[in-house]
Amino acid sequence: MDALRKEEIYTIEDIFALPDGERAELIDGKIYYMAPPTWKHQRISGYLHNQIYNYIRSNNGQCEVLAAPFAVFLKDDDINYLEPDISVICDLAKLDDSGCHGAPDWIIEIVSPSSKTRDYLTKLFQYRTAEVREYWIVDPDKRMTTVYSFEKDTVEQYAFGEDIPVGIYDGFSICIR
């Protein structure tokens, strides 16, 4: 009888041992390699980062907005390591030079063809169970943004060109074009 094939469990050490320039995320011990972002992805990421950064600063906010590559350790273990496209962290005690330890308040992922399943399923589960307050999935191909408010237990969809209310900030909305 053949022995059952056991899948290898990777750790954060394996992520840190990757060659320079190679990026990956680690979810429950499985490595997901990341393709370089497209110009469309980077344009959307830069726009969102600037909108959020400017809003926080103009309102004397205490939260930090950080763009990938930036490490998020959702769980206190060595088999989970994520690099959301954008993370907003309001509890600054979670931050140190290695990244964010615990759930950011708001995470935005910009879908690419290679990350679609991870963003819509795997990360959705990870972020919800880690108690991220709000999760946006921006899909450039569909020209849609799906907004999960885990605090309110709601899901909304917005087409590009529509104002998207930001759940963690009253009176703030963003329009992605």
mmCIF file of C-alpha atoms in Angstrom:
data_model
loop_
_atom_site.group_PDB
_atom_site.id
_atom_site.type_symbol
_atom_site.label_atom_id
_atom_site.label_comp_id
_atom_site.label_asym_id
_atom_site.label_seq_id
_atom_site.Cartn_x
_atom_site.Cartn_y
_atom_site.Cartn_z
ATOM 1 C CA MET A 1 0.000 0.000 0.000
ATOM 2 C CA ASP A 2 1.308 3.461 -0.918
ATOM 3 C CA ALA A 3 1.926 5.826 1.950
ATOM 4 C CA LEU A 4 -0.231 8.918 1.990
ATOM 5 C CA ARG A 5 1.583 11.859 0.522
ATOM 6 C CA LYS A 6 1.979 14.565 3.142
ATOM 7 C CA GLU A 7 1.967 18.168 1.967
ATOM 8 C CA GLU A 8 4.903 20.172 3.243
ATOM 9 C CA ILE A 9 4.140 22.900 5.764
ATOM 10 C CA TYR A 10 6.167 26.068 5.231
ATOM 11 C CA THR A 11 6.974 28.734 7.811
ATOM 12 C CA ILE A 12 7.802 32.404 7.870
ATOM 13 C CA GLU A 13 11.485 31.406 7.817
ATOM 14 C CA ASP A 14 10.884 30.007 4.320
ATOM 15 C CA ILE A 15 9.368 33.342 3.238
ATOM 16 C CA PHE A 16 12.357 35.263 4.603
ATOM 17 C CA ALA A 17 14.731 32.826 2.832
ATOM 18 C CA LEU A 18 13.281 33.595 -0.625
ATOM 19 C CA PRO A 19 15.751 35.116 -3.108
ATOM 20 C CA ASP A 20 15.819 38.913 -3.282
ATOM 21 C CA GLY A 21 12.997 40.239 -5.402
ATOM 22 C CA GLU A 22 10.835 37.127 -5.055
ATOM 23 C CA ARG A 23 7.613 37.729 -3.127
ATOM 24 C CA ALA A 24 5.170 35.266 -1.639
ATOM 25 C CA GLU A 25 2.492 35.017 0.996
ATOM 26 C CA LEU A 26 2.055 32.218 3.480
ATOM 27 C CA ILE A 27 -1.432 31.044 4.470
ATOM 28 C CA ASP A 28 -1.782 28.151 6.897
ATOM 29 C CA GLY A 29 1.658 26.846 5.918
ATOM 30 C CA LYS A 30 1.129 26.998 2.148
ATOM 31 C CA ILE A 31 3.258 29.337 0.031
ATOM 32 C CA TYR A 32 1.564 31.454 -2.641
ATOM 33 C CA TYR A 33 4.063 33.098 -4.967
ATOM 34 C CA MET A 34 3.158 36.580 -6.163
ATOM 35 C CA ALA A 35 3.576 37.848 -9.720
ATOM 36 C CA PRO A 36 4.864 41.401 -10.174
ATOM 37 C CA PRO A 37 1.977 43.896 -10.216
ATOM 38 C CA THR A 38 0.798 45.430 -13.490
ATOM 39 C CA TRP A 39 0.814 49.153 -14.168
ATOM 40 C CA LYS A 40 -2.994 49.188 -13.747
ATOM 41 C CA HIS A 41 -2.638 47.539 -10.345
ATOM 42 C CA GLN A 42 0.033 50.024 -9.288
ATOM 43 C CA ARG A 43 -1.985 53.006 -10.544
ATOM 44 C CA ILE A 44 -5.021 51.932 -8.489
ATOM 45 C CA SER A 45 -2.886 51.133 -5.446
ATOM 46 C CA GLY A 46 -1.136 54.508 -5.570
ATOM 47 C CA TYR A 47 -4.421 56.364 -6.018
ATOM 48 C CA LEU A 48 -6.092 54.575 -3.087
ATOM 49 C CA HIS A 49 -3.064 55.035 -0.844
ATOM 50 C CA ASN A 50 -2.954 58.762 -1.614
ATOM 51 C CA GLN A 51 -6.699 59.231 -1.020
ATOM 52 C CA ILE A 52 -6.568 57.428 2.321
ATOM 53 C CA TYR A 53 -3.314 59.061 3.431
ATOM 54 C CA ASN A 54 -4.608 62.550 2.598
ATOM 55 C CA TYR A 55 -7.910 61.917 4.402
ATOM 56 C CA ILE A 56 -6.191 60.659 7.553
ATOM 57 C CA ARG A 57 -3.699 63.553 7.624
ATOM 58 C CA SER A 58 -6.271 66.267 6.863
ATOM 59 C CA ASN A 59 -8.414 64.984 9.756
ATOM 60 C CA ASN A 60 -5.498 64.668 12.192
ATOM 61 C CA GLY A 61 -6.053 60.924 12.297
ATOM 62 C CA GLN A 62 -3.803 58.552 14.169
ATOM 63 C CA CYS A 63 -4.089 55.603 11.776
ATOM 64 C CA GLU A 64 -1.321 54.548 9.397
ATOM 65 C CA VAL A 65 -1.881 53.555 5.771
ATOM 66 C CA LEU A 66 0.761 51.239 4.351
ATOM 67 C CA ALA A 67 1.150 49.804 0.862
ATOM 68 C CA ALA A 68 2.662 46.459 -0.141
ATOM 69 C CA PRO A 69 5.165 45.117 0.290
ATOM 70 C CA PHE A 70 4.358 45.308 4.000
ATOM 71 C CA ALA A 71 4.122 42.265 6.274
ATOM 72 C CA VAL A 72 0.917 41.484 8.131
ATOM 73 C CA PHE A 73 1.034 38.714 10.722
ATOM 74 C CA LEU A 74 -2.676 38.078 11.314
ATOM 75 C CA LYS A 75 -2.082 35.267 13.775
ATOM 76 C CA ASP A 76 0.514 34.697 16.440
ATOM 77 C CA ASP A 77 2.091 31.766 14.617
ATOM 78 C CA ASP A 78 4.820 31.048 12.097
ATOM 79 C CA ILE A 79 2.658 29.691 9.245
ATOM 80 C CA ASN A 80 0.834 32.887 8.213
ATOM 81 C CA TYR A 81 2.345 35.918 6.511
ATOM 82 C CA LEU A 82 0.402 38.241 4.204
ATOM 83 C CA GLU A 83 1.194 41.332 2.162
ATOM 84 C CA PRO A 84 -2.127 43.108 1.511
ATOM 85 C CA ASP A 85 -2.000 45.749 -1.203
ATOM 86 C CA ILE A 86 -3.105 48.376 1.321
ATOM 87 C CA SER A 87 -3.399 48.112 5.110
ATOM 88 C CA VAL A 88 -4.850 50.718 7.449
ATOM 89 C CA ILE A 89 -3.831 50.210 11.064
ATOM 90 C CA CYS A 90 -5.298 52.362 13.830
ATOM 91 C CA ASP A 91 -3.784 50.563 16.835
ATOM 92 C CA LEU A 92 -0.190 51.663 16.401
ATOM 93 C CA ALA A 93 0.936 49.238 19.120
ATOM 94 C CA LYS A 94 0.498 46.497 16.472
ATOM 95 C CA LEU A 95 3.293 48.026 14.367
ATOM 96 C CA ASP A 96 7.008 47.436 14.535
ATOM 97 C CA ASP A 97 9.838 47.315 12.018
ATOM 98 C CA SER A 98 8.875 43.789 10.937
ATOM 99 C CA GLY A 99 5.246 44.665 10.115
ATOM 100 C CA CYS A 100 1.769 44.575 11.644
ATOM 101 C CA HIS A 101 1.119 42.011 14.378
ATOM 102 C CA GLY A 102 -2.622 41.392 14.450
ATOM 103 C CA ALA A 103 -5.491 42.472 12.240
ATOM 104 C CA PRO A 104 -5.372 45.817 10.447
ATOM 105 C CA ASP A 105 -8.609 47.797 10.658
ATOM 106 C CA TRP A 106 -9.033 47.993 6.882
ATOM 107 C CA ILE A 107 -7.460 45.930 4.109
ATOM 108 C CA ILE A 108 -7.661 46.474 0.354
ATOM 109 C CA GLU A 109 -6.646 43.816 -2.148
ATOM 110 C CA ILE A 110 -6.413 44.622 -5.865
ATOM 111 C CA VAL A 111 -7.209 41.499 -7.851
ATOM 112 C CA SER A 112 -4.833 40.165 -10.453
ATOM 113 C CA PRO A 113 -5.459 37.064 -12.570
ATOM 114 C CA SER A 114 -3.095 35.016 -10.409
ATOM 115 C CA SER A 115 -4.598 36.175 -7.080
ATOM 116 C CA LYS A 116 -8.337 36.036 -7.841
ATOM 117 C CA THR A 117 -9.177 32.870 -5.878
ATOM 118 C CA ARG A 118 -6.974 33.883 -2.962
ATOM 119 C CA ASP A 119 -8.489 37.389 -2.733
ATOM 120 C CA TYR A 120 -12.138 36.323 -3.089
ATOM 121 C CA LEU A 121 -12.021 33.162 -0.957
ATOM 122 C CA THR A 122 -8.892 32.353 1.026
ATOM 123 C CA LYS A 123 -8.057 35.862 2.209
ATOM 124 C CA LEU A 124 -11.708 36.736 2.769
ATOM 125 C CA PHE A 125 -11.884 33.898 5.308
ATOM 126 C CA GLN A 126 -8.531 34.835 6.867
ATOM 127 C CA TYR A 127 -9.426 38.517 7.249
ATOM 128 C CA ARG A 128 -12.901 37.849 8.611
ATOM 129 C CA THR A 129 -11.723 35.367 11.236
ATOM 130 C CA ALA A 130 -8.840 37.663 12.248
ATOM 131 C CA GLU A 131 -11.378 40.461 12.919
ATOM 132 C CA VAL A 132 -10.326 42.906 10.225
ATOM 133 C CA ARG A 133 -13.077 45.543 10.369
ATOM 134 C CA GLU A 134 -13.376 46.236 6.632
ATOM 135 C CA TYR A 135 -12.117 44.449 3.513
ATOM 136 C CA TRP A 136 -12.246 45.784 -0.056
ATOM 137 C CA ILE A 137 -11.628 43.653 -3.127
ATOM 138 C CA VAL A 138 -10.906 45.916 -6.095
ATOM 139 C CA ASP A 139 -11.279 44.048 -9.386
ATOM 140 C CA PRO A 140 -9.858 46.066 -12.312
ATOM 141 C CA ASP A 141 -11.098 43.564 -14.930
ATOM 142 C CA LYS A 142 -14.690 43.679 -13.667
ATOM 143 C CA ARG A 143 -14.352 47.401 -12.825
ATOM 144 C CA MET A 144 -16.021 46.597 -9.505
ATOM 145 C CA THR A 145 -15.184 46.902 -5.821
ATOM 146 C CA THR A 146 -16.677 44.513 -3.284
ATOM 147 C CA VAL A 147 -16.818 45.922 0.247
ATOM 148 C CA TYR A 148 -17.104 43.625 3.238
ATOM 149 C CA SER A 149 -17.968 45.338 6.507
ATOM 150 C CA PHE A 150 -17.361 42.598 9.017
ATOM 151 C CA GLU A 151 -18.547 44.806 11.895
ATOM 152 C CA LYS A 152 -21.933 45.338 10.244
ATOM 153 C CA ASP A 153 -21.978 41.918 8.548
ATOM 154 C CA THR A 154 -22.705 43.490 5.153
ATOM 155 C CA VAL A 155 -21.415 43.064 1.606
ATOM 156 C CA GLU A 156 -21.845 45.821 -1.009
ATOM 157 C CA GLN A 157 -20.645 46.125 -4.599
ATOM 158 C CA TYR A 158 -19.714 49.355 -6.364
ATOM 159 C CA ALA A 159 -18.888 49.968 -10.009
ATOM 160 C CA PHE A 160 -15.863 52.062 -10.862
ATOM 161 C CA GLY A 161 -17.020 55.675 -11.016
ATOM 162 C CA GLU A 162 -19.325 55.331 -7.979
ATOM 163 C CA ASP A 163 -18.553 56.785 -4.561
ATOM 164 C CA ILE A 164 -17.632 54.017 -2.127
ATOM 165 C CA PRO A 165 -18.310 54.910 1.517
ATOM 166 C CA VAL A 166 -15.508 53.960 3.879
ATOM 167 C CA GLY A 167 -17.041 52.125 6.819
ATOM 168 C CA ILE A 168 -14.318 52.861 9.354
ATOM 169 C CA TYR A 169 -14.509 56.638 8.670
ATOM 170 C CA ASP A 170 -17.827 58.500 8.751
ATOM 171 C CA GLY A 171 -18.201 60.926 5.866
ATOM 172 C CA PHE A 172 -15.304 59.589 3.775
ATOM 173 C CA SER A 173 -15.815 57.986 0.379
ATOM 174 C CA ILE A 174 -13.545 57.104 -2.524
ATOM 175 C CA CYS A 175 -14.351 56.978 -6.222
ATOM 176 C CA ILE A 176 -12.189 54.594 -8.263
ATOM 177 C CA ARG A 177 -12.083 55.417 -11.981
#
